[in-house]
CSV table of C-alpha atoms in Angstrom, one decimal:
chain,number,residue,atom,x,y,z
A,121,GLU,CA,0.0,0.0,0.0
A,122,PRO,CA,1.3,3.5,-0.7
A,123,TYR,CA,2.5,5.5,2.2
A,124,TYR,CA,1.9,9.2,2.5
A,125,THR,CA,3.8,11.6,4.7
A,126,SER,CA,2.2,14.5,6.4
A,127,GLU,CA,3.9,16.8,3.9
A,128,GLN,CA,2.1,15.0,1.0
A,129,ILE,CA,-1.3,15.3,2.5
A,130,SER,CA,-2.8,18.8,1.9
A,131,ILE,CA,-5.6,19.8,4.3
A,132,PRO,CA,-7.5,22.9,3.1
A,133,SER,CA,-7.4,25.8,5.6
A,134,GLU,CA,-11.2,26.0,5.7
A,135,PHE,CA,-11.6,22.3,6.6
A,136,PRO,CA,-11.8,22.8,10.4
A,137,ASP,CA,-14.6,25.4,9.9
A,138,ILE,CA,-16.4,23.0,7.5
A,139,LEU,CA,-16.4,20.3,10.2
A,140,LEU,CA,-17.5,22.8,12.8
A,141,GLN,CA,-20.5,23.9,10.7
A,142,PHE,CA,-21.3,20.3,10.0
A,143,SER,CA,-21.3,19.4,13.7
A,144,LYS,CA,-23.5,22.3,14.6
A,145,ALA,CA,-26.0,21.4,11.8
A,146,ALA,CA,-26.1,17.7,13.0
A,147,ILE,CA,-26.7,18.7,16.6
A,148,ARG,CA,-29.5,21.1,15.5
A,149,THR,CA,-31.1,18.6,13.1
A,150,GLN,CA,-30.8,15.4,15.1
A,151,PRO,CA,-31.1,13.2,12.0
A,152,THR,CA,-32.4,9.6,12.6
A,153,ASP,CA,-30.0,8.2,10.0
A,154,VAL,CA,-26.8,10.1,10.4
A,155,LEU,CA,-25.0,8.5,7.4
A,156,ALA,CA,-27.8,9.3,4.9
A,157,TRP,CA,-28.2,12.8,6.3
A,158,SER,CA,-24.4,13.4,6.2
A,159,ALA,CA,-24.3,12.3,2.5
A,160,ALA,CA,-27.2,14.6,1.7
A,161,TYR,CA,-25.6,17.5,3.6
A,162,PHE,CA,-22.3,17.4,1.8
A,163,ARG,CA,-23.9,16.6,-1.6
A,164,ALA,CA,-26.0,19.8,-1.2
A,165,LEU,CA,-23.0,21.9,-0.3
A,166,ALA,CA,-21.0,20.5,-3.3
A,167,ASN,CA,-23.9,21.3,-5.7
A,168,GLY,CA,-24.6,24.8,-4.3
A,169,GLN,CA,-28.0,23.7,-2.9
A,170,THR,CA,-29.7,24.3,0.4
A,171,PRO,CA,-28.5,21.6,2.9
A,172,PRO,CA,-31.0,19.7,5.0
A,173,ILE,CA,-30.6,21.7,8.3
A,174,LYS,CA,-33.2,22.6,10.8
A,175,GLU,CA,-33.4,26.2,12.0
A,176,ARG,CA,-33.3,25.0,15.6
A,177,MET,CA,-33.6,21.8,17.7
A,178,GLU,CA,-37.1,20.5,18.1
A,179,MET,CA,-38.7,19.1,21.2
A,180,PRO,CA,-41.1,16.1,20.9
A,181,VAL,CA,-44.7,17.3,20.3
A,182,ALA,CA,-46.9,15.7,23.0
A,183,THR,CA,-50.1,16.2,21.1
A,184,GLN,CA,-48.8,14.2,18.1
A,185,LYS,CA,-50.0,10.7,19.2
A,186,ILE,CA,-48.5,8.8,16.3
A,187,ASP,CA,-44.9,9.3,15.2
A,188,THR,CA,-45.3,10.0,11.5
A,189,GLY,CA,-41.6,10.9,11.0
A,190,LEU,CA,-42.7,14.3,10.0
A,191,THR,CA,-42.1,17.5,12.1
A,192,MET,CA,-42.4,21.2,11.5
A,193,GLY,CA,-38.6,21.4,11.4
A,194,LEU,CA,-38.3,18.8,8.7
A,195,LEU,CA,-41.1,20.4,6.6
A,196,LYS,CA,-39.3,23.8,7.0
A,197,ILE,CA,-36.1,22.1,5.6
A,198,LEU,CA,-38.1,20.8,2.6
A,199,HIS,CA,-39.8,24.1,2.1
A,200,ARG,CA,-36.4,26.0,2.0
A,201,GLN,CA,-35.2,23.5,-0.6
A,202,PHE,CA,-38.3,23.6,-2.9
A,203,SER,CA,-40.2,26.9,-2.3
A,204,SER,CA,-38.3,28.8,-5.0
A,205,LYS,CA,-39.1,26.2,-7.7
A,206,GLY,CA,-42.9,26.3,-7.6
A,207,THR,CA,-43.3,23.1,-9.5
A,208,VAL,CA,-41.1,20.1,-8.6
A,209,PRO,CA,-40.7,16.6,-10.0
A,210,LEU,CA,-42.2,14.1,-7.5
A,211,ASN,CA,-39.2,11.9,-7.5
A,212,GLU,CA,-37.0,14.9,-6.4
A,213,ILE,CA,-39.2,15.3,-3.4
A,214,GLN,CA,-39.0,11.6,-2.7
A,215,ASN,CA,-35.2,11.8,-2.8
A,216,LYS,CA,-35.2,14.6,-0.2
A,217,TYR,CA,-37.6,12.6,2.0
A,218,GLN,CA,-35.2,9.7,1.9
A,219,ASP,CA,-32.3,12.0,2.8
A,220,LEU,CA,-34.2,13.0,5.9
A,221,ASN,CA,-35.2,9.3,6.7
A,222,ILE,CA,-38.9,10.1,6.7
A,223,PRO,CA,-40.9,6.8,6.3
A,224,GLN,CA,-41.7,5.9,2.8
A,225,GLU,CA,-45.3,5.1,3.9
A,226,GLN,CA,-45.8,8.8,4.8
A,227,PHE,CA,-44.6,9.9,1.4
A,228,ASP,CA,-46.9,7.4,-0.3
A,229,ASP,CA,-49.8,8.5,1.8
A,230,ILE,CA,-49.3,12.1,0.9
A,231,VAL,CA,-49.1,11.3,-2.8
A,232,GLN,CA,-52.3,9.3,-2.6
A,233,ILE,CA,-54.2,12.0,-0.8
A,234,GLY,CA,-53.1,14.7,-3.1
A,235,GLY,CA,-53.3,12.6,-6.3
A,236,PHE,CA,-49.8,13.7,-7.2
A,237,ASN,CA,-48.0,12.4,-10.2
A,238,GLY,CA,-45.1,13.7,-12.3
A,239,ASP,CA,-44.5,17.4,-11.6
A,240,VAL,CA,-46.4,18.8,-8.6
A,241,GLN,CA,-47.0,22.2,-7.2
A,242,TRP,CA,-44.8,22.3,-4.1
A,243,GLU,CA,-47.3,24.3,-2.1
A,244,HIS,CA,-50.0,21.6,-2.7
A,245,PHE,CA,-47.6,18.9,-1.6
A,246,LEU,CA,-46.6,21.0,1.5
A,247,THR,CA,-50.2,21.5,2.4
A,248,VAL,CA,-51.0,17.8,2.3
A,249,ALA,CA,-47.9,17.0,4.3
A,250,MET,CA,-48.9,19.6,6.9
A,251,THR,CA,-52.2,17.8,7.4
A,252,LYS,CA,-50.2,14.7,8.6
A,253,ILE,CA,-49.0,16.6,11.7
A,254,SER,CA,-52.2,18.6,12.3
A,255,LYS,CA,-55.4,17.9,14.3
A,256,SER,CA,-57.8,19.7,11.9
A,257,LEU,CA,-58.1,22.0,8.9
A,258,THR,CA,-57.8,25.0,11.2
A,259,ASP,CA,-54.7,23.6,12.9
A,260,THR,CA,-53.2,23.0,9.4
A,261,LEU,CA,-53.7,26.6,8.5
A,262,ILE,CA,-52.1,27.8,11.8
A,263,LYS,CA,-49.1,25.6,11.1
A,264,ILE,CA,-48.8,26.9,7.6
A,265,CYS,CA,-48.7,30.5,8.9
A,266,GLU,CA,-46.0,29.5,11.4
A,267,LEU,CA,-44.0,27.9,8.7
A,268,LEU,CA,-44.2,30.6,6.1
A,269,THR,CA,-44.1,33.7,8.2
A,270,SER,CA,-41.2,36.1,8.3
A,271,ASP,CA,-42.1,37.1,11.9
A,272,PRO,CA,-39.8,35.9,14.7
A,273,PRO,CA,-40.9,32.8,16.7
A,274,GLY,CA,-43.7,33.6,19.1
A,275,ALA,CA,-44.9,36.6,17.2
A,276,ASN,CA,-48.1,36.9,15.1
A,277,ALA,CA,-47.0,34.5,12.3
A,278,ARG,CA,-48.4,36.8,9.6
A,279,ILE,CA,-48.5,35.9,5.9
A,280,PRO,CA,-50.1,37.6,2.9
A,281,PHE,CA,-53.9,37.1,2.8
A,282,ASP,CA,-53.8,36.2,-0.9
A,283,GLN,CA,-51.4,33.4,-0.1
A,284,TRP,CA,-53.5,32.2,2.8
A,285,LYS,CA,-56.6,32.1,0.6
A,286,LYS,CA,-54.9,29.7,-1.8
A,287,PHE,CA,-54.1,27.3,1.1
A,288,TYR,CA,-57.6,27.5,2.5
A,289,ARG,CA,-59.3,26.9,-0.8
A,290,TYR,CA,-57.0,23.9,-1.5
A,291,LEU,CA,-57.7,22.4,1.9
A,292,ALA,CA,-61.4,22.9,1.4
A,293,GLU,CA,-61.2,21.2,-1.9
A,294,LEU,CA,-59.4,18.2,-0.3
A,295,ASP,CA,-62.0,18.1,2.5
A,296,GLY,CA,-64.9,18.0,0.0
A,297,ASP,CA,-67.6,18.9,2.5
A,298,ILE,CA,-67.1,22.6,2.8
A,299,ARG,CA,-69.6,24.6,0.7
A,300,GLN,CA,-68.4,27.4,-1.6
A,301,GLU,CA,-70.7,29.8,0.2
A,302,GLN,CA,-69.0,29.0,3.5
A,303,ILE,CA,-65.6,29.5,2.0
A,304,GLN,CA,-66.6,32.9,0.6
A,305,GLU,CA,-68.2,33.9,3.9
A,306,VAL,CA,-64.9,33.2,5.7
A,307,ILE,CA,-62.9,35.1,3.2
A,308,ASP,CA,-65.2,38.1,3.1
A,309,TYR,CA,-65.2,38.3,6.9
A,310,LEU,CA,-61.4,38.2,7.2
A,311,ALA,CA,-60.9,40.6,4.4
A,312,ASN,CA,-63.3,43.2,5.7
A,313,GLU,CA,-62.7,42.8,9.5
A,314,TRP,CA,-59.0,42.2,9.7
A,315,VAL,CA,-56.9,42.2,6.5
A,316,ILE,CA,-58.0,45.7,5.4
A,317,ARG,CA,-56.4,47.0,8.6
A,318,GLN,CA,-53.3,44.9,8.5
A,319,ASN,CA,-51.8,45.9,5.1
A,320,GLY,CA,-53.0,42.7,3.3
A,321,MET,CA,-51.7,40.4,6.0
A,322,ILE,CA,-53.4,37.7,8.1
A,323,HIS,CA,-52.4,35.7,11.2
A,324,PRO,CA,-53.9,32.8,13.1
A,325,ARG,CA,-55.7,35.0,15.7
A,326,ASN,CA,-57.8,36.4,13.0
A,327,PHE,CA,-59.3,33.2,11.7
A,328,ILE,CA,-59.7,31.6,15.2
A,329,HIS,CA,-61.4,34.6,16.5
A,330,PRO,CA,-64.9,33.8,18.0
A,331,GLU,CA,-66.6,36.0,15.5
A,332,CYS,CA,-65.0,34.4,12.4
A,333,PRO,CA,-67.3,32.1,10.5
A,334,LYS,CA,-66.4,28.4,10.8
A,335,LEU,CA,-63.6,27.3,8.5
A,336,GLU,CA,-64.6,23.7,8.5
A,337,ALA,CA,-67.9,21.8,7.8
């Protein structure tokens, strides 16, 4: 076997910082499959893509009775990777799911519920995925606001009303039991009572307000 001296082995000066950032990312993300996640992390860096890193460590959610493998943190990772594309090949999403070691059954279930095939709208896929960690349609919309907002954690979680309406209409379409008149009543109430005074923005406290018409059937 060839023998290399220390003089022959060149270590880039930035290597220690690369390892430090990798260690911080691993601690924050807490991947269930470290090997697969590490490969995805360095592959993303090499390709100039967004690496699969959580913004912060997540504590277990007591209200989530069944471990679906999905969390808000993981969905945020996926959203950062796909949000700029709009439409994404389904197999590309599947590859990212595998990188994060999310159970294949969860991916298959989301695909079946959404009727996805070929290229899919990322926001539609995200919406269906969000229902897997939510208790109701309203809870899904709350979590969508929390994921998409530019507000700091613990603040109002505002998002543009036009964007919120798309998510609500899509969820109502998936539900199948919400009348168009009910959807319009909700939208009109929010637009006239809150959004007009909030520069076109909406946050969860608006649509869970006691005076807001029911979002669900």
